[in-house]
């Protein structure tokens, strides 16, 4: 895994994201069981599902914490003279060990169905929360440690009550015995989620005020950009959550169709919520903005120079102008745990040309998808075919030192992780294009095939939101400022396409059907303005 990712720091970010998500699911399950299912007199099937969900989340958290502690320990030992014994005395090792113990305790309590074991879940959850907060940015600070730790704990609690508990409601609604039970569950969950959202936002505002320090930090630092991404995702969730809250209030009039619609919208809300958790994991891997020095911050002029609109580069540097490639053996050796090699202006111009053509292809795909909404333009439904051209473009141009443009052999070059990543990406694009084209043409009618496109959008957005750049601080931030909007548009496209597929015919489904092609076209426009040269 480390060889493929080429960066153990990135691996720890992904593991941190996984543990945050499992923690939210575990504490959200406990909150749903104690505050929603049991007080609402849920049926045995719903209660059994809640306990099973808590057990699965507890085991997942144990596995995630073991992997995270192991990776963090390996990272610490690789960069110092510390031994394994020394690592066991560190705060992150102790916190991870306690989190594992408390998660196992919750697993045992969920397995036992006694009232004592059920009540014991509450203190165990609070102890788990204390263990995870003990290794946050808050406890690492000298000033305001206690209030920041309280705000961080409140942020986790609000996330669990709103986002972590939502999957339990979604599955519960499919297992209820009658409409009255569904109404009781949704009403109690709505009140808990509203309180959780208010807690999450209030704590988040307090933390942002301290960690950012100034408004300009939102666009001059990496942590500020991540905060903006989280705000976007939370606003999108709030819009969907408000719609569901209104549906809950109308359940008495026409319950069954509204319950089905509520479940469909909740699916998109869950996707947005867990992507926000992944963004939070990426945020915790960044230094708080108040700790970033002035020389590592972007200025408004630097942002303008890189980001202002310019005609796309449609002329490529010649292949001969690129730096001559070294041997494949040296490239493989350099790629082992090594950062990306330095690129000169010709390499950057080559990369810009690639990005701009990719942007043109994505823009055409989005516009064709938009045109296909109209009956007279049904031929445009074959828009996924344009992505096949993108895959061929990546295969030919992404790694010019290899076959067919360079001297390195095709098969042997798979030993370089970056090349393997590019070719796997090209293969995934071909698979996606084939699936979506068959779906759009009506040749593939199975329901799971129609979900490939929104799943790919969500996966791509998650990758971009958790991806770190190993270049210099300002260069990495400029790259992040171009990648983050693409990720947010990607998740918007995926969720809106999901809603179009899942919702019955309605105004909301129609709007969603126009929204995702528009997001696709906007991604193309951003790529057309992508630049690496100043």
Short mmCIF file of C-alpha atoms in Angstrom, two decimals, residues 316 319 322 343 347 350-355 358 389-406 408 416 418-426 429 532:
data_model
loop_
_atom_site.label_atom_id
_atom_site.label_comp_id
_atom_site.label_asym_id
_atom_site.label_seq_id
_atom_site.Cartn_x
_atom_site.Cartn_y
_atom_site.Cartn_z
CA UNK A 316 2.41 21.17 -26.66
CA UNK A 319 9.01 15.77 -27.01
CA UNK A 322 11.69 17.50 -22.36
CA UNK A 343 9.75 19.64 -12.87
CA UNK A 347 7.54 19.74 -17.99
CA UNK A 350 3.59 19.69 -21.07
CA UNK A 351 1.38 19.08 -18.01
CA UNK A 352 -0.74 22.19 -18.70
CA UNK A 353 -1.35 21.03 -22.26
CA UNK A 354 -2.51 17.64 -20.92
CA UNK A 355 -4.84 19.24 -18.36
CA UNK A 358 -8.64 16.85 -20.56
CA UNK A 389 -10.69 9.51 -25.77
CA UNK A 390 -9.56 10.89 -22.42
CA UNK A 391 -8.24 7.44 -21.41
CA UNK A 392 -6.25 7.15 -24.64
CA UNK A 393 -4.89 10.66 -24.09
CA UNK A 394 -3.71 9.74 -20.57
CA UNK A 395 -2.07 6.55 -21.80
CA UNK A 396 -0.17 8.41 -24.53
CA UNK A 397 0.74 11.67 -22.82
CA UNK A 398 0.81 11.25 -19.03
CA UNK A 399 4.24 9.57 -18.94
CA UNK A 400 6.16 10.66 -22.05
CA UNK A 401 9.36 8.92 -20.99
CA UNK A 402 7.63 5.56 -21.51
CA UNK A 403 6.14 3.71 -24.46
CA UNK A 404 4.89 4.83 -26.97
CA UNK A 405 6.61 8.26 -26.80
CA UNK A 406 9.66 7.37 -24.71
CA UNK A 408 11.18 2.80 -21.57
CA UNK A 416 7.02 2.71 -11.17
CA UNK A 418 3.19 6.86 -10.51
CA UNK A 419 2.94 5.19 -13.93
CA UNK A 420 0.87 2.37 -12.46
CA UNK A 421 -1.48 4.98 -10.94
CA UNK A 422 -1.91 6.76 -14.29
CA UNK A 423 -2.64 3.53 -16.19
CA UNK A 424 -5.07 2.27 -13.58
CA UNK A 425 -6.82 5.65 -13.83
CA UNK A 426 -7.04 5.28 -17.62
CA UNK A 429 -12.12 5.69 -17.17
CA UNK A 532 1.49 25.31 -13.22
#
